[in-house]
Amino acid sequence: MKEKILTQEIVEELGLNKVSVITADILEGYTGITSDAFVDCKSLISITIPDSVKSMGKSVFYGCSSLQSIIIPPGTKQKFARFLPDSRDKLVEHI
C-alpha cells in the first residue's frame, strides 16, 4: 500500500487552514501527517483523525490556539499520545 501523507500544502488546497474552518476530518486513507500540516490554524477547534494515520509530526498542531479536541478511533489513545505529547489532554476516543 502506497503511503499517503497529509502535508501543509494539501491542508491549504483542501481549505482546512481557512479562518472559518472550526472542525476538520482527515480523510480516510492518509497514513501520515507532517509536522507543519496544521501549524497556526488558529480557528481549528476540533479535528478527527482516522485509524489509517500511522505517524505524524510532534508539532502538527503548533499554534492551533483554539484546538479543544483531537478525536481518534477507539483504542488508539496510546498510539496518538506518542505522536502528540503536548496535546495528550485533548485526545478524545470516538465511541
Tab-separated table of N, CA, C and O in Angstrom:
chain	number	residue	atom	x	y	z
A	1	MET	N	0.846	-1.192	0.000
A	1	MET	CA	0.000	0.000	0.000
A	1	MET	C	0.882	1.243	0.000
A	1	MET	O	1.794	1.379	0.814
A	2	LYS	N	0.620	2.136	-0.907
A	2	LYS	CA	1.391	3.369	-1.009
A	2	LYS	C	1.005	4.322	0.120
A	2	LYS	O	-0.169	4.493	0.427
A	3	GLU	N	2.012	4.940	0.726
A	3	GLU	CA	1.745	5.908	1.790
A	3	GLU	C	1.111	7.164	1.206
A	3	GLU	O	1.469	7.608	0.116
A	4	LYS	N	0.184	7.728	1.947
A	4	LYS	CA	-0.482	8.960	1.537
A	4	LYS	C	-0.306	9.937	2.699
A	4	LYS	O	-0.912	9.768	3.752
A	5	ILE	N	0.531	10.926	2.523
A	5	ILE	CA	0.920	11.836	3.592
A	5	ILE	C	0.198	13.175	3.459
A	5	ILE	O	0.190	13.782	2.386
A	6	LEU	N	-0.403	13.623	4.549
A	6	LEU	CA	-1.065	14.927	4.592
A	6	LEU	C	-0.030	15.987	4.927
A	6	LEU	O	0.601	15.940	5.976
A	7	THR	N	0.170	16.933	4.023
A	7	THR	CA	1.158	17.995	4.198
A	7	THR	C	0.465	19.340	4.347
A	7	THR	O	-0.745	19.459	4.125
A	8	GLN	N	1.245	20.356	4.675
A	8	GLN	CA	0.694	21.702	4.794
A	8	GLN	C	0.099	22.160	3.458
A	8	GLN	O	-0.946	22.801	3.429
A	9	GLU	N	0.728	21.782	2.356
A	9	GLU	CA	0.224	22.162	1.041
A	9	GLU	C	-1.159	21.556	0.788
A	9	GLU	O	-2.059	22.219	0.267
A	10	ILE	N	-1.349	20.291	1.161
A	10	ILE	CA	-2.646	19.632	0.977
A	10	ILE	C	-3.692	20.268	1.886
A	10	ILE	O	-4.826	20.490	1.470
A	11	VAL	N	-3.309	20.578	3.122
A	11	VAL	CA	-4.224	21.251	4.048
A	11	VAL	C	-4.710	22.561	3.435
A	11	VAL	O	-5.894	22.884	3.482
A	12	GLU	N	-3.791	23.301	2.827
A	12	GLU	CA	-4.153	24.566	2.180
A	12	GLU	C	-5.052	24.328	0.973
A	12	GLU	O	-6.042	25.033	0.778
A	13	GLU	N	-4.732	23.315	0.142
A	13	GLU	CA	-5.553	23.004	-1.030
A	13	GLU	C	-6.977	22.625	-0.633
A	13	GLU	O	-7.941	22.987	-1.308
A	14	LEU	N	-7.123	21.883	0.460
A	14	LEU	CA	-8.443	21.458	0.939
A	14	LEU	C	-9.177	22.574	1.680
A	14	LEU	O	-10.338	22.432	2.031
A	15	GLY	N	-8.467	23.675	1.951
A	15	GLY	CA	-9.079	24.804	2.644
A	15	GLY	C	-9.209	24.598	4.146
A	15	GLY	O	-9.957	25.306	4.812
A	16	LEU	N	-8.460	23.632	4.686
A	16	LEU	CA	-8.560	23.344	6.122
A	16	LEU	C	-7.830	24.364	6.987
A	16	LEU	O	-7.945	24.339	8.200
A	17	ASN	N	-7.097	25.268	6.369
A	17	ASN	CA	-6.375	26.294	7.113
A	17	ASN	C	-7.096	27.635	7.099
A	17	ASN	O	-6.596	28.625	7.592
A	18	LYS	N	-8.288	27.669	6.542
A	18	LYS	CA	-9.036	28.921	6.435
A	18	LYS	C	-9.552	29.371	7.793
A	18	LYS	O	-9.842	28.560	8.665
A	19	VAL	N	-9.691	30.671	7.961
A	19	VAL	CA	-10.128	31.259	9.214
A	19	VAL	C	-11.478	30.709	9.651
A	19	VAL	O	-11.715	30.484	10.828
A	20	SER	N	-12.359	30.438	8.708
A	20	SER	CA	-13.705	29.997	9.057
A	20	SER	C	-13.798	28.519	9.425
A	20	SER	O	-14.820	28.069	9.915
A	21	VAL	N	-12.751	27.727	9.171
A	21	VAL	CA	-12.797	26.296	9.464
A	21	VAL	C	-12.629	26.077	10.958
A	21	VAL	O	-11.628	26.475	11.543
A	22	ILE	N	-13.635	25.465	11.577
A	22	ILE	CA	-13.529	25.202	13.017
A	22	ILE	C	-13.443	23.710	13.325
A	22	ILE	O	-13.019	23.326	14.399
A	23	THR	N	-13.837	22.864	12.362
A	23	THR	CA	-13.668	21.425	12.528
A	23	THR	C	-13.105	20.848	11.238
A	23	THR	O	-13.339	21.383	10.156
A	24	ALA	N	-12.379	19.764	11.367
A	24	ALA	CA	-11.801	19.124	10.189
A	24	ALA	C	-11.784	17.619	10.389
A	24	ALA	O	-11.515	17.137	11.481
A	25	ASP	N	-12.095	16.915	9.337
A	25	ASP	CA	-11.978	15.468	9.313
A	25	ASP	C	-10.881	15.134	8.319
A	25	ASP	O	-10.950	15.545	7.168
A	26	ILE	N	-9.892	14.401	8.796
A	26	ILE	CA	-8.840	13.974	7.885
A	26	ILE	C	-9.400	12.778	7.129
A	26	ILE	O	-9.897	11.833	7.722
A	27	LEU	N	-9.346	12.851	5.837
A	27	LEU	CA	-9.927	11.812	5.011
A	27	LEU	C	-9.269	10.466	5.250
A	27	LEU	O	-8.047	10.377	5.384
A	28	GLU	N	-10.088	9.442	5.313
A	28	GLU	CA	-9.596	8.068	5.462
A	28	GLU	C	-8.604	7.773	4.347
A	28	GLU	O	-8.773	8.227	3.214
A	29	GLY	N	-7.575	7.069	4.667
A	29	GLY	CA	-6.581	6.706	3.670
A	29	GLY	C	-5.250	7.403	3.858
A	29	GLY	O	-4.230	6.916	3.395
A	30	TYR	N	-5.246	8.558	4.536
A	30	TYR	CA	-3.963	9.203	4.819
A	30	TYR	C	-3.230	8.378	5.858
A	30	TYR	O	-3.805	7.962	6.861
A	31	THR	N	-1.947	8.123	5.618
A	31	THR	CA	-1.163	7.288	6.521
A	31	THR	C	-0.245	8.103	7.424
A	31	THR	O	0.295	7.577	8.389
A	32	GLY	N	-0.069	9.366	7.130
A	32	GLY	CA	0.796	10.210	7.936
A	32	GLY	C	0.445	11.679	7.801
A	32	GLY	O	-0.236	12.072	6.846
A	33	ILE	N	0.883	12.462	8.774
A	33	ILE	CA	0.656	13.911	8.769
A	33	ILE	C	1.989	14.572	9.104
A	33	ILE	O	2.605	14.247	10.123
A	34	THR	N	2.429	15.491	8.269
A	34	THR	CA	3.715	16.148	8.504
A	34	THR	C	3.625	17.125	9.674
A	34	THR	O	2.540	17.571	10.054
A	35	SER	N	4.771	17.455	10.236
A	35	SER	CA	4.845	18.333	11.413
A	35	SER	C	4.228	19.698	11.187
A	35	SER	O	3.732	20.316	12.116
A	36	ASP	N	4.261	20.178	9.962
A	36	ASP	CA	3.778	21.536	9.701
A	36	ASP	C	2.368	21.581	9.106
A	36	ASP	O	1.872	22.649	8.770
A	37	ALA	N	1.696	20.445	8.999
A	37	ALA	CA	0.429	20.378	8.272
A	37	ALA	C	-0.622	21.360	8.788
A	37	ALA	O	-1.280	22.032	8.008
A	38	PHE	N	-0.793	21.477	10.092
A	38	PHE	CA	-1.833	22.344	10.645
A	38	PHE	C	-1.265	23.508	11.468
A	38	PHE	O	-1.988	24.136	12.224
A	39	VAL	N	0.013	23.780	11.333
A	39	VAL	CA	0.646	24.851	12.099
A	39	VAL	C	-0.107	26.169	11.903
A	39	VAL	O	-0.425	26.558	10.782
A	40	ASP	N	-0.422	26.811	13.013
A	40	ASP	CA	-1.074	28.126	13.043
A	40	ASP	C	-2.495	28.153	12.465
A	40	ASP	O	-2.962	29.205	12.039
A	41	CYS	N	-3.200	27.031	12.460
A	41	CYS	CA	-4.624	27.028	12.091
A	41	CYS	C	-5.380	27.464	13.351
A	41	CYS	O	-5.930	26.648	14.092
A	42	LYS	N	-5.364	28.744	13.603
A	42	LYS	CA	-5.847	29.300	14.872
A	42	LYS	C	-7.345	29.117	15.115
A	42	LYS	O	-7.785	29.099	16.259
A	43	SER	N	-8.153	28.946	14.081
A	43	SER	CA	-9.591	28.795	14.290
A	43	SER	C	-10.020	27.333	14.435
A	43	SER	O	-11.176	27.059	14.737
A	44	LEU	N	-9.095	26.401	14.259
A	44	LEU	CA	-9.420	24.981	14.355
A	44	LEU	C	-9.758	24.614	15.801
A	44	LEU	O	-8.952	24.789	16.700
A	45	ILE	N	-10.978	24.123	16.025
A	45	ILE	CA	-11.437	23.772	17.369
A	45	ILE	C	-11.389	22.264	17.584
A	45	ILE	O	-11.032	21.787	18.655
A	46	SER	N	-11.728	21.501	16.540
A	46	SER	CA	-11.798	20.049	16.665
A	46	SER	C	-11.332	19.404	15.374
A	46	SER	O	-11.567	19.924	14.288
A	47	ILE	N	-10.663	18.266	15.508
A	47	ILE	CA	-10.206	17.527	14.333
A	47	ILE	C	-10.408	16.046	14.588
A	47	ILE	O	-10.231	15.579	15.711
A	48	THR	N	-10.814	15.320	13.554
A	48	THR	CA	-10.998	13.879	13.640
A	48	THR	C	-9.915	13.210	12.804
A	48	THR	O	-9.741	13.529	11.627
A	49	ILE	N	-9.200	12.271	13.429
A	49	ILE	CA	-8.107	11.574	12.762
A	49	ILE	C	-8.494	10.100	12.610
A	49	ILE	O	-8.812	9.445	13.597
A	50	PRO	N	-8.458	9.559	11.378
A	50	PRO	CA	-8.833	8.156	11.173
A	50	PRO	C	-7.727	7.193	11.595
A	50	PRO	O	-6.571	7.590	11.759
A	51	ASP	N	-8.104	5.942	11.749
A	51	ASP	CA	-7.164	4.908	12.151
A	51	ASP	C	-6.082	4.659	11.109
A	51	ASP	O	-5.038	4.116	11.418
A	52	SER	N	-6.308	5.081	9.873
A	52	SER	CA	-5.314	4.862	8.821
A	52	SER	C	-4.025	5.644	9.067
A	52	SER	O	-2.976	5.294	8.543
A	53	VAL	N	-4.087	6.698	9.900
A	53	VAL	CA	-2.896	7.501	10.204
A	53	VAL	C	-1.986	6.709	11.135
A	53	VAL	O	-2.366	6.349	12.246
A	54	LYS	N	-0.793	6.435	10.655
A	54	LYS	CA	0.175	5.633	11.419
A	54	LYS	C	1.300	6.476	12.006
A	54	LYS	O	2.020	6.028	12.883
A	55	SER	N	1.473	7.705	11.511
A	55	SER	CA	2.528	8.568	12.048
A	55	SER	C	2.174	10.025	11.812
A	55	SER	O	1.418	10.351	10.906
A	56	MET	N	2.729	10.873	12.673
A	56	MET	CA	2.544	12.317	12.500
A	56	MET	C	3.640	13.050	13.247
A	56	MET	O	4.229	12.521	14.186
A	57	GLY	N	3.906	14.262	12.803
A	57	GLY	CA	4.929	15.070	13.440
A	57	GLY	C	4.459	15.590	14.788
A	57	GLY	O	3.269	15.820	15.007
A	58	LYS	N	5.382	15.775	15.704
A	58	LYS	CA	5.048	16.186	17.071
A	58	LYS	C	4.491	17.598	17.157
A	58	LYS	O	3.767	17.926	18.080
A	59	SER	N	4.825	18.441	16.214
A	59	SER	CA	4.347	19.830	16.282
A	59	SER	C	3.223	20.102	15.296
A	59	SER	O	2.988	21.238	14.904
A	60	VAL	N	2.505	19.050	14.906
A	60	VAL	CA	1.474	19.163	13.868
A	60	VAL	C	0.393	20.185	14.218
A	60	VAL	O	-0.146	20.833	13.342
A	61	PHE	N	0.097	20.384	15.490
A	61	PHE	CA	-0.934	21.340	15.888
A	61	PHE	C	-0.351	22.575	16.583
A	61	PHE	O	-1.060	23.280	17.284
A	62	TYR	N	0.926	22.855	16.349
A	62	TYR	CA	1.565	24.028	16.937
A	62	TYR	C	0.865	25.294	16.459
A	62	TYR	O	0.601	25.482	15.284
A	63	GLY	N	0.510	26.152	17.378
A	63	GLY	CA	-0.133	27.412	17.037
A	63	GLY	C	-1.635	27.311	16.834
A	63	GLY	O	-2.280	28.296	16.506
A	64	CYS	N	-2.198	26.124	17.031
A	64	CYS	CA	-3.660	25.939	16.924
A	64	CYS	C	-4.267	26.304	18.276
A	64	CYS	O	-4.687	25.440	19.050
A	65	SER	N	-4.292	27.580	18.566
A	65	SER	CA	-4.647	28.063	19.898
A	65	SER	C	-6.087	27.798	20.304
A	65	SER	O	-6.404	27.797	21.491
A	66	SER	N	-6.983	27.526	19.367
A	66	SER	CA	-8.385	27.250	19.695
A	66	SER	C	-8.696	25.755	19.794
A	66	SER	O	-9.805	25.382	20.165
A	67	LEU	N	-7.730	24.903	19.455
A	67	LEU	CA	-7.963	23.460	19.417
A	67	LEU	C	-8.371	22.927	20.790
A	67	LEU	O	-7.671	23.118	21.776
A	68	GLN	N	-9.534	22.286	20.840
A	68	GLN	CA	-10.056	21.732	22.092
A	68	GLN	C	-10.076	20.210	22.093
A	68	GLN	O	-9.960	19.600	23.146
A	69	SER	N	-10.268	19.586	20.917
A	69	SER	CA	-10.322	18.127	20.905
A	69	SER	C	-9.734	17.544	19.626
A	69	SER	O	-9.894	18.097	18.541
A	70	ILE	N	-9.045	16.425	19.816
A	70	ILE	CA	-8.498	15.645	18.720
A	70	ILE	C	-9.196	14.296	18.828
A	70	ILE	O	-8.925	13.510	19.740
A	71	ILE	N	-10.151	14.067	17.931
A	71	ILE	CA	-10.978	12.866	18.013
A	71	ILE	C	-10.287	11.731	17.265
A	71	ILE	O	-9.939	11.862	16.092
A	72	ILE	N	-10.078	10.618	17.979
A	72	ILE	CA	-9.337	9.486	17.440
A	72	ILE	C	-10.178	8.211	17.575
A	72	ILE	O	-11.112	8.168	18.365
A	73	PRO	N	-9.831	7.175	16.811
A	73	PRO	CA	-10.581	5.919	16.895
A	73	PRO	C	-10.418	5.261	18.275
A	73	PRO	O	-9.406	5.474	18.949
A	74	PRO	N	-11.406	4.453	18.681
A	74	PRO	CA	-11.326	3.746	19.960
A	74	PRO	C	-10.066	2.878	20.036
A	74	PRO	O	-9.664	2.282	19.039
A	75	GLY	N	-9.451	2.856	21.192
A	75	GLY	CA	-8.285	2.009	21.416
A	75	GLY	C	-6.980	2.534	20.857
A	75	GLY	O	-5.993	1.812	20.816
A	76	THR	N	-6.943	3.785	20.432
A	76	THR	CA	-5.719	4.318	19.815
A	76	THR	C	-5.067	5.444	20.632
A	76	THR	O	-4.133	6.072	20.166
A	77	LYS	N	-5.565	5.683	21.825
A	77	LYS	CA	-5.065	6.813	22.614
A	77	LYS	C	-3.557	6.724	22.857
A	77	LYS	O	-2.845	7.708	22.729
A	78	GLN	N	-3.057	5.541	23.192
A	78	GLN	CA	-1.615	5.405	23.442
A	78	GLN	C	-0.804	5.695	22.186
A	78	GLN	O	0.223	6.358	22.249
A	79	LYS	N	-1.281	5.204	21.046
A	79	LYS	CA	-0.568	5.438	19.782
A	79	LYS	C	-0.467	6.931	19.502
A	79	LYS	O	0.607	7.449	19.232
A	80	PHE	N	-1.585	7.628	19.580
A	80	PHE	CA	-1.583	9.048	19.254
A	80	PHE	C	-0.914	9.893	20.342
A	80	PHE	O	-0.352	10.938	20.047
A	81	ALA	N	-0.937	9.458	21.582
A	81	ALA	CA	-0.250	10.185	22.659
A	81	ALA	C	1.258	10.213	22.401
A	81	ALA	O	1.927	11.192	22.732
A	82	ARG	N	1.789	9.171	21.792
A	82	ARG	CA	3.221	9.145	21.446
A	82	ARG	C	3.546	10.234	20.436
A	82	ARG	O	4.583	10.882	20.501
A	83	PHE	N	2.653	10.437	19.468
A	83	PHE	CA	2.889	11.435	18.423
A	83	PHE	C	2.644	12.852	18.925
A	83	PHE	O	3.217	13.797	18.411
A	84	LEU	N	1.735	13.009	19.878
A	84	LEU	CA	1.290	14.334	20.310
A	84	LEU	C	1.499	14.532	21.807
A	84	LEU	O	0.541	14.747	22.552
A	85	PRO	N	2.744	14.483	22.282
A	85	PRO	CA	2.974	14.579	23.722
A	85	PRO	C	2.447	15.863	24.354
A	85	PRO	O	2.020	15.860	25.510
A	86	ASP	N	2.420	16.947	23.613
A	86	ASP	CA	1.934	18.220	24.157
A	86	ASP	C	0.417	18.379	24.054
A	86	ASP	O	-0.137	19.352	24.548
A	87	SER	N	-0.238	17.430	23.401
A	87	SER	CA	-1.687	17.528	23.190
A	87	SER	C	-2.456	16.357	23.798
A	87	SER	O	-3.614	16.153	23.491
A	88	ARG	N	-1.815	15.582	24.665
A	88	ARG	CA	-2.467	14.396	25.245
A	88	ARG	C	-3.801	14.713	25.893
A	88	ARG	O	-4.737	13.949	25.810
A	89	ASP	N	-3.879	15.848	26.549
A	89	ASP	CA	-5.116	16.211	27.253
A	89	ASP	C	-6.268	16.505	26.299
A	89	ASP	O	-7.420	16.542	26.709
A	90	LYS	N	-5.983	16.664	25.009
A	90	LYS	CA	-7.025	16.971	24.029
A	90	LYS	C	-7.506	15.739	23.260
A	90	LYS	O	-8.434	15.819	22.475
A	91	LEU	N	-6.864	14.584	23.492
A	91	LEU	CA	-7.234	13.381	22.776
A	91	LEU	C	-8.557	12.822	23.308
A	91	LEU	O	-8.725	12.637	24.505
A	92	VAL	N	-9.487	12.575	22.406
A	92	VAL	CA	-10.800	12.034	22.758
A	92	VAL	C	-11.067	10.845	21.848
A	92	VAL	O	-11.086	10.993	20.627
A	93	GLU	N	-11.270	9.662	22.454
A	93	GLU	CA	-11.573	8.488	21.651
A	93	GLU	C	-13.028	8.524	21.205
A	93	GLU	O	-13.922	8.720	22.012
A	94	HIS	N	-13.225	8.363	19.911
A	94	HIS	CA	-14.584	8.353	19.331
A	94	HIS	C	-15.251	7.034	19.700
A	94	HIS	O	-14.681	5.973	19.557
A	95	ILE	N	-16.465	7.116	20.168
A	95	ILE	CA	-17.190	5.912	20.598
A	95	ILE	C	-17.990	5.355	19.436
A	95	ILE	O	-18.583	6.040	18.681
